[in-house]
Structure formats: structure tokens, C-alpha cells
Coordinates of N, CA and C and ligand atoms in Angstrom, one line a residue:
M1 N 19.2 41.0 7.4 CA 19.2 40.2 6.6 C 18.1 39.8 6.1
D2 N 18.0 40.0 4.7 CA 16.8 39.4 4.0 C 17.0 38.0 3.7
R3 N 15.8 37.6 2.9 CA 15.7 36.0 2.8 C 16.5 35.9 1.9
K4 N 16.7 36.6 0.8 CA 17.8 36.1 -0.4 C 19.3 36.0 0.3
E5 N 19.6 36.9 1.0 CA 20.9 37.0 1.5 C 21.1 35.7 2.4
F6 N 20.0 35.4 3.4 CA 20.2 33.9 4.1 C 20.0 32.9 3.3
L7 N 19.4 32.8 2.3 CA 19.4 31.5 1.4 C 20.8 31.5 0.7
S8 N 21.3 32.9 0.4 CA 22.8 32.8 -0.3 C 23.7 32.4 0.8
L9 N 23.9 32.6 2.0 CA 24.6 32.0 2.8 C 24.5 30.5 2.9
L10 N 23.5 29.9 2.8 CA 23.2 28.6 3.0 C 23.5 27.8 1.6
G11 N 24.0 28.8 0.7 CA 24.4 28.0 -0.6 C 23.3 27.7 -1.5
L12 N 22.2 28.3 -1.3 CA 20.7 27.9 -1.8 C 20.4 29.0 -2.6
T13 N 19.5 29.1 -3.6 CA 18.8 30.1 -4.3 C 17.4 29.8 -4.0
V14 N 16.8 31.1 -4.3 CA 15.3 31.1 -4.1 C 14.7 30.1 -4.8
G15 N 15.2 29.7 -6.0 CA 14.6 28.3 -6.9 C 15.0 27.1 -6.3
G16 N 15.9 27.0 -5.2 CA 16.2 25.7 -4.6 C 15.4 24.9 -3.7
G17 N 14.2 25.6 -3.9 CA 13.2 24.7 -2.7 C 12.9 23.3 -2.9
V18 N 12.9 22.9 -4.1 CA 12.7 21.5 -4.5 C 14.0 20.6 -4.1
A19 N 15.3 21.3 -4.0 CA 16.3 20.6 -3.6 C 16.2 20.4 -2.1
I20 N 16.0 21.3 -1.5 CA 16.0 21.2 0.2 C 14.7 20.4 0.5
S21 N 13.8 20.3 0.0 CA 12.6 19.5 0.4 C 12.8 17.9 0.7
C22 N 13.9 17.5 0.0 CA 14.2 16.2 0.1 C 15.4 15.9 0.9
L23 N 15.8 17.0 1.8 CA 17.1 16.8 2.7 C 16.6 15.9 4.0
G24 N 15.2 16.0 4.1 CA 14.8 15.2 5.3 C 14.8 13.5 5.4
G25 N 15.1 13.1 4.1 CA 14.9 11.8 3.8 C 13.9 11.3 2.8
C26 N 14.0 11.8 1.7 CA 13.5 11.2 0.6 C 14.2 9.9 0.1
T27 N 13.4 9.1 -0.3 CA 14.3 7.8 -0.7 C 13.8 7.6 -2.0
K28 N 14.6 6.9 -2.9 CA 14.5 6.5 -4.4 C 14.1 5.1 -4.4
E29 N 13.2 4.6 -4.9 CA 12.8 3.1 -5.1 C 13.6 2.7 -6.4
D30 N 14.5 2.2 -6.0 CA 15.7 1.5 -7.3 C 15.0 0.5 -8.0
G31 N 13.9 -0.1 -7.5 CA 13.6 -1.3 -8.3 C 12.4 -0.6 -9.3
A32 N 12.0 0.6 -9.2 CA 10.7 1.0 -9.9 C 11.1 1.0 -11.6
T33 N 10.4 0.2 -12.1 CA 10.4 0.3 -13.8 C 9.1 0.5 -14.1
P34 N 8.8 1.8 -14.7 CA 7.6 2.2 -14.9 C 7.1 1.0 -16.1
G35 N 5.9 0.4 -15.8 CA 5.1 -0.4 -17.0 C 5.6 -1.7 -16.9
G36 N 6.7 -2.0 -15.7 CA 7.3 -3.1 -15.9 C 6.5 -4.2 -15.7
N37 N 5.7 -4.2 -14.6 CA 4.8 -5.4 -14.3 C 3.4 -5.0 -14.0
T38 N 2.9 -4.0 -14.9 CA 1.6 -3.6 -14.8 C 0.6 -4.2 -15.7
G39 N 1.3 -5.0 -16.7 CA 0.2 -5.8 -17.7 C 0.0 -4.9 -18.9
G40 N 0.7 -3.6 -18.9 CA 0.5 -2.5 -20.0 C 1.4 -3.3 -21.3
S41 N 1.5 -2.4 -22.3 CA 2.2 -3.0 -23.4 C 3.6 -2.7 -23.4
G42 N 4.2 -2.0 -22.2 CA 5.5 -1.7 -22.2 C 6.2 -2.9 -21.4
G43 N 7.3 -2.4 -20.3 CA 8.2 -3.7 -20.0 C 9.0 -4.2 -20.7
G44 N 9.6 -3.6 -21.4 CA 10.7 -4.1 -22.2 C 11.7 -5.2 -21.3
S45 N 12.0 -4.6 -20.0 CA 12.8 -5.6 -19.2 C 12.4 -6.8 -18.7
L46 N 10.9 -7.0 -19.0 CA 10.4 -8.2 -18.4 C 11.0 -9.5 -18.7
D47 N 11.2 -10.2 -17.5 CA 11.9 -11.5 -17.7 C 11.8 -12.3 -16.3
F48 N 11.0 -13.1 -16.3 CA 10.7 -14.4 -15.1 C 10.7 -15.6 -15.7
T49 N 11.0 -16.4 -14.6 CA 10.8 -18.0 -14.8 C 9.8 -18.5 -14.0
L50 N 9.1 -19.5 -14.5 CA 8.1 -20.3 -13.9 C 8.6 -21.7 -13.5
D51 N 8.5 -22.2 -12.3 CA 9.0 -23.6 -12.0 C 7.7 -24.3 -12.4
L52 N 7.8 -25.1 -13.6 CA 6.5 -26.1 -13.5 C 6.2 -27.1 -12.6
N53 N 7.1 -27.4 -11.7 CA 7.2 -28.5 -10.7 C 6.2 -27.9 -9.5
A54 N 6.1 -26.5 -9.3 CA 5.4 -25.8 -8.6 C 3.7 -26.2 -8.8
A55 N 3.2 -26.3 -7.5 CA 2.0 -26.5 -7.5 C 1.1 -25.6 -8.3
E56 N 1.5 -24.0 -8.1 CA 1.1 -22.8 -8.4 C 1.1 -22.7 -10.1
N57 N 1.9 -23.6 -10.6 CA 2.0 -23.4 -12.0 C 2.0 -24.8 -12.9
A58 N 1.3 -25.6 -12.2 CA 0.9 -26.8 -12.6 C 0.1 -27.1 -13.8
V59 N -0.7 -26.1 -13.8 CA -1.7 -26.0 -14.8 C -1.1 -25.7 -16.4
L60 N 0.1 -25.5 -16.2 CA 1.1 -25.4 -17.5 C 1.5 -26.6 -17.9
N61 N 1.2 -27.7 -17.2 CA 1.6 -28.9 -17.6 C 0.7 -29.7 -18.5
N62 N -0.2 -29.1 -18.9 CA -1.5 -29.6 -19.4 C -1.8 -28.7 -20.5
N63 N -2.0 -29.4 -21.8 CA -2.1 -28.5 -23.0 C -3.4 -27.7 -22.6
G64 N -3.5 -26.5 -23.1 CA -4.6 -25.6 -22.9 C -4.7 -24.9 -21.7
G65 N -3.7 -25.3 -20.8 CA -3.7 -24.7 -19.5 C -3.1 -23.2 -19.7
F66 N -3.5 -22.2 -18.9 CA -2.9 -20.9 -18.8 C -2.8 -20.5 -17.3
L67 N -2.1 -19.3 -17.1 CA -2.0 -18.6 -15.9 C -1.4 -17.3 -16.3
V68 N -1.7 -16.2 -15.3 CA -1.4 -15.1 -15.5 C -0.4 -14.5 -14.3
K69 N 0.7 -14.1 -14.9 CA 1.8 -13.7 -14.0 C 2.6 -12.5 -14.4
N70 N 2.9 -11.5 -13.6 CA 3.5 -10.4 -13.7 C 2.8 -9.9 -15.0
G71 N 1.5 -9.7 -15.1 CA 0.9 -8.8 -16.4 C 1.0 -9.7 -17.6
V72 N 1.4 -11.0 -17.5 CA 1.6 -11.7 -18.8 C 0.6 -13.0 -18.7
I73 N 0.0 -13.4 -19.7 CA -0.9 -14.8 -19.7 C 0.2 -15.5 -20.4
V74 N 0.6 -16.6 -19.7 CA 1.2 -17.7 -20.1 C 0.3 -19.0 -20.3
A75 N 0.4 -19.6 -21.6 CA -0.5 -20.6 -22.0 C 0.5 -21.7 -22.9
R76 N -0.2 -23.0 -22.7 CA 0.2 -23.9 -23.2 C -0.7 -24.6 -24.3
T77 N -0.2 -24.4 -25.5 CA -1.3 -24.6 -26.8 C -1.6 -26.1 -26.6
T78 N -2.7 -26.4 -27.6 CA -3.1 -27.9 -27.7 C -2.1 -28.6 -28.3
G79 N -0.9 -28.1 -28.9 CA -0.2 -28.6 -29.5 C 1.3 -28.8 -28.5
G80 N 1.1 -28.4 -27.4 CA 1.9 -28.3 -26.4 C 3.2 -27.2 -26.6
V81 N 2.9 -26.4 -27.2 CA 4.0 -25.1 -27.3 C 3.7 -23.9 -26.1
Y82 N 4.5 -23.4 -25.6 CA 4.3 -22.6 -24.7 C 4.2 -20.9 -25.4
I83 N 3.3 -20.2 -24.8 CA 3.1 -18.9 -25.6 C 3.0 -17.8 -24.6
A84 N 3.2 -16.7 -24.8 CA 2.9 -15.8 -23.8 C 2.7 -14.2 -24.6
V85 N 1.7 -13.5 -24.1 CA 1.3 -12.2 -24.3 C 0.9 -11.4 -23.3
A86 N 1.1 -10.2 -23.2 CA 0.5 -9.1 -22.4 C -1.1 -9.6 -21.9
A87 N -1.2 -9.6 -20.6 CA -2.6 -10.2 -20.0 C -3.7 -9.3 -20.5
A88 N -3.7 -8.2 -20.4 CA -4.5 -6.8 -20.2 C -5.0 -6.7 -21.7
C89 N -6.3 -6.7 -21.8 CA -6.8 -6.6 -23.1 C -6.6 -5.0 -23.4
T90 N -6.3 -5.0 -24.7 CA -5.8 -3.3 -25.6 C -7.0 -2.7 -25.4
H91 N -8.5 -3.2 -25.3 CA -9.4 -2.4 -25.3 C -9.7 -1.4 -24.1
Q92 N -9.7 -2.2 -22.9 CA -10.1 -1.3 -21.7 C -9.4 -2.0 -20.6
G93 N -8.2 -3.1 -20.9 CA -7.6 -3.5 -19.7 C -7.8 -4.7 -18.9
T94 N -9.0 -5.4 -19.3 CA -9.6 -6.5 -18.5 C -8.5 -7.6 -18.9
I95 N -8.3 -8.3 -18.0 CA -7.3 -9.6 -18.2 C -8.1 -10.7 -18.9
I96 N -7.4 -10.9 -19.9 CA -8.0 -12.0 -21.0 C -7.7 -13.6 -20.5
Q97 N -8.3 -14.4 -21.3 CA -8.1 -15.6 -21.0 C -7.6 -16.4 -22.2
Y98 N -7.2 -17.6 -21.9 CA -6.8 -18.4 -23.3 C -7.8 -19.5 -23.7
Q99 N -8.0 -19.7 -24.9 CA -9.2 -20.4 -25.4 C -8.1 -21.8 -26.3
G100 N -7.5 -22.7 -25.6 CA -6.8 -23.6 -26.4 C -7.6 -24.3 -27.5
N101 N -8.9 -24.8 -27.4 CA -9.6 -25.4 -28.4 C -10.0 -24.3 -29.5
N102 N -9.8 -23.2 -29.4 CA -10.2 -22.2 -30.4 C -8.8 -21.6 -30.8
S103 N -7.5 -22.0 -30.4 CA -6.3 -21.4 -30.6 C -6.2 -19.8 -30.7
R104 N -6.9 -19.3 -29.5 CA -6.8 -17.8 -29.3 C -7.0 -17.6 -27.9
F105 N -6.8 -16.1 -27.6 CA -7.2 -15.3 -26.4 C -8.2 -14.6 -26.6
F106 N -9.0 -14.5 -25.4 CA -10.5 -14.1 -25.4 C -10.5 -13.1 -24.5
C107 N -11.2 -11.9 -24.7 CA -11.6 -11.3 -23.4 C -13.1 -11.2 -23.1
P108 N -13.2 -11.5 -21.7 CA -14.6 -11.7 -21.4 C -15.2 -10.3 -21.3
N109 N -14.9 -9.1 -21.3 CA -15.4 -8.0 -21.1 C -16.3 -7.7 -22.3
H110 N -15.8 -7.4 -23.5 CA -16.7 -7.2 -24.6 C -16.3 -7.9 -26.0
G111 N -15.5 -9.4 -25.6 CA -15.5 -10.2 -26.6 C -14.5 -10.0 -27.6
S112 N -13.5 -9.2 -27.4 CA -12.4 -9.2 -28.2 C -11.5 -10.4 -28.4
T113 N -11.1 -10.8 -29.5 CA -10.2 -12.1 -29.5 C -8.7 -11.9 -30.2
F114 N -7.9 -12.5 -29.8 CA -6.7 -12.2 -30.3 C -5.9 -13.6 -30.7
S115 N -5.1 -13.5 -31.7 CA -4.5 -14.8 -32.1 C -3.4 -15.4 -31.0
E116 N -2.6 -16.3 -31.1 CA -1.7 -17.0 -30.2 C -0.5 -15.9 -30.1
S117 N -0.4 -15.2 -30.9 CA 1.0 -14.5 -31.1 C 0.2 -12.9 -30.8
G118 N -0.9 -12.8 -30.4 CA -1.5 -11.7 -29.9 C -2.0 -10.5 -31.0
S119 N -2.3 -10.9 -32.1 CA -2.9 -10.0 -33.0 C -4.2 -10.1 -32.9
V120 N -4.8 -9.1 -33.1 CA -6.3 -8.6 -32.7 C -7.0 -9.6 -34.2
L121 N -7.8 -10.5 -33.7 CA -8.8 -11.1 -34.5 C -10.2 -10.4 -34.8
N122 N -10.6 -9.8 -33.3 CA -11.8 -9.5 -33.6 C -11.9 -8.2 -32.4
G123 N -12.4 -7.3 -33.1 CA -12.5 -6.0 -31.8 C -13.5 -6.4 -30.8
P124 N -13.9 -5.4 -30.1 CA -13.5 -3.9 -30.1 C -12.0 -3.5 -30.1
A125 N -11.2 -4.2 -29.3 CA -9.9 -4.1 -29.4 C -9.4 -3.8 -30.7
S126 N -8.2 -2.8 -30.8 CA -7.8 -2.3 -32.2 C -6.5 -2.4 -32.3
S127 N -5.5 -3.0 -31.3 CA -4.3 -2.8 -31.1 C -3.9 -4.3 -30.7
D128 N -2.7 -4.8 -31.1 CA -2.4 -6.4 -30.7 C -1.9 -6.1 -29.3
L129 N -1.8 -7.3 -28.7 CA -1.1 -7.5 -27.5 C 0.2 -7.8 -27.5
K130 N 1.2 -7.5 -26.6 CA 2.6 -7.4 -26.8 C 2.7 -9.0 -26.4
Q131 N 3.8 -9.4 -27.4 CA 4.0 -10.9 -27.5 C 5.2 -11.1 -26.6
Y132 N 5.5 -12.2 -25.8 CA 6.7 -12.5 -25.1 C 7.1 -13.6 -25.6
K133 N 8.7 -14.1 -25.4 CA 9.4 -15.1 -25.8 C 9.1 -16.1 -24.7
T134 N 9.0 -17.2 -25.0 CA 9.1 -18.4 -23.9 C 10.4 -19.4 -24.1
E135 N 10.8 -20.2 -23.0 CA 12.0 -20.7 -23.2 C 12.2 -22.0 -22.2
L136 N 11.8 -23.2 -22.7 CA 11.8 -24.1 -21.5 C 13.0 -24.8 -21.5
S137 N 13.4 -25.0 -20.2 CA 14.7 -25.6 -19.8 C 14.4 -26.5 -18.7
G138 N 14.3 -27.8 -18.9 CA 14.0 -28.8 -18.1 C 12.5 -28.6 -17.6
K139 N 12.4 -28.2 -16.2 CA 11.0 -27.7 -15.8 C 10.8 -26.3 -15.5
N140 N 11.9 -25.5 -16.0 CA 11.8 -24.0 -15.9 C 11.5 -23.4 -17.1
L141 N 10.5 -22.9 -17.1 CA 9.8 -21.9 -18.3 C 10.3 -20.5 -18.0
R142 N 11.1 -20.0 -18.7 CA 11.3 -18.4 -18.9 C 10.5 -17.7 -19.7
V143 N 10.0 -16.7 -19.3 CA 9.3 -15.8 -20.1 C 10.0 -14.5 -20.2
F144 N 10.1 -13.8 -21.5 CA 10.8 -12.8 -21.4 C 10.7 -11.9 -22.6
A145 N 11.1 -10.6 -22.7 CA 10.9 -9.6 -23.7 C 11.7 -9.8 -24.9
Ligands
FES1 S1 -11.9 -5.0 -22.4 FE1 -11.4 -6.3 -23.8 S2 -12.8 -6.3 -25.3 FE2 -13.4 -4.4 -24.0

């Protein structure tokens, strides 16, 4: 019996090598969503809630406060409005900061600035930051696409 006949008996073809390579226990990571929490401009399914009573989120109880969570920078403006945009600078991916007194986001790497809605104000970045929605319910702040 040659190789082709042997494989045929097993119900496989010569091209079926990929299929049998996973018989030993390959697993599928069900929760994997490419780009979901990487801080990139993807992540259309992004949706999380911050408990503003929690110490780790307390900075958002102050105007001008901000934090980075799940690749998103969430800030409270000097006017008390919650805003959120992708945290990674569109130039080279550095995590940006919020400057409430200047009503803008700032990248400390090369100095790009972005409006509170994520639009480029000054380069070298040339692409806007993805903006996310926010919704405050009691002390729960939802951030979502
Ligand atoms: S990485 Fe932000 S300006 Fe270069």
C-alpha cells in the first residue's frame, strides 16, 4: 500500500495535512476579537463600564481627570462632560494624555494634539483618533463604540 492509498483509507487526502494537525487538541480562543482591546482604531464591539465609586476610577470624579482603560482614554472635561477616544496616538502609537485646561489630547512623544472629539489639531499625526460614546448612569460610566 502506498501513501495515497493509506490516506485514502483514513478518509484523508494528501492535502488534508492541515486538518489532521489539529486532531491532537487545538483549541479555539472564543473571546478573541482582533483589534478589540489593543488601542488601535478598530474595536467596533468595545463596550465597558467604569464604576466611579471605585478607587481606581476616582480620578474621573474630578474635572480634568483622565485614565486609560482597554485602549481608550476616558476623560472628564473642565465642564464636567465625559469624553473618550482611542488612547494610542495615530502617529506611532504612544499613549496620549488629556490636557483639560487646553481642552485637548496631547501625545508626549512627538507633540501631536487632538481635539476632545479626537480630530487632529497638530501633527505629525495625520489621522484622527477614534471617538467612543459615554453614558453616565448613577456612578456607572459606560464607554462604548
Ligand atoms: S507617537 Fe504621537 S506624535 Fe508621534
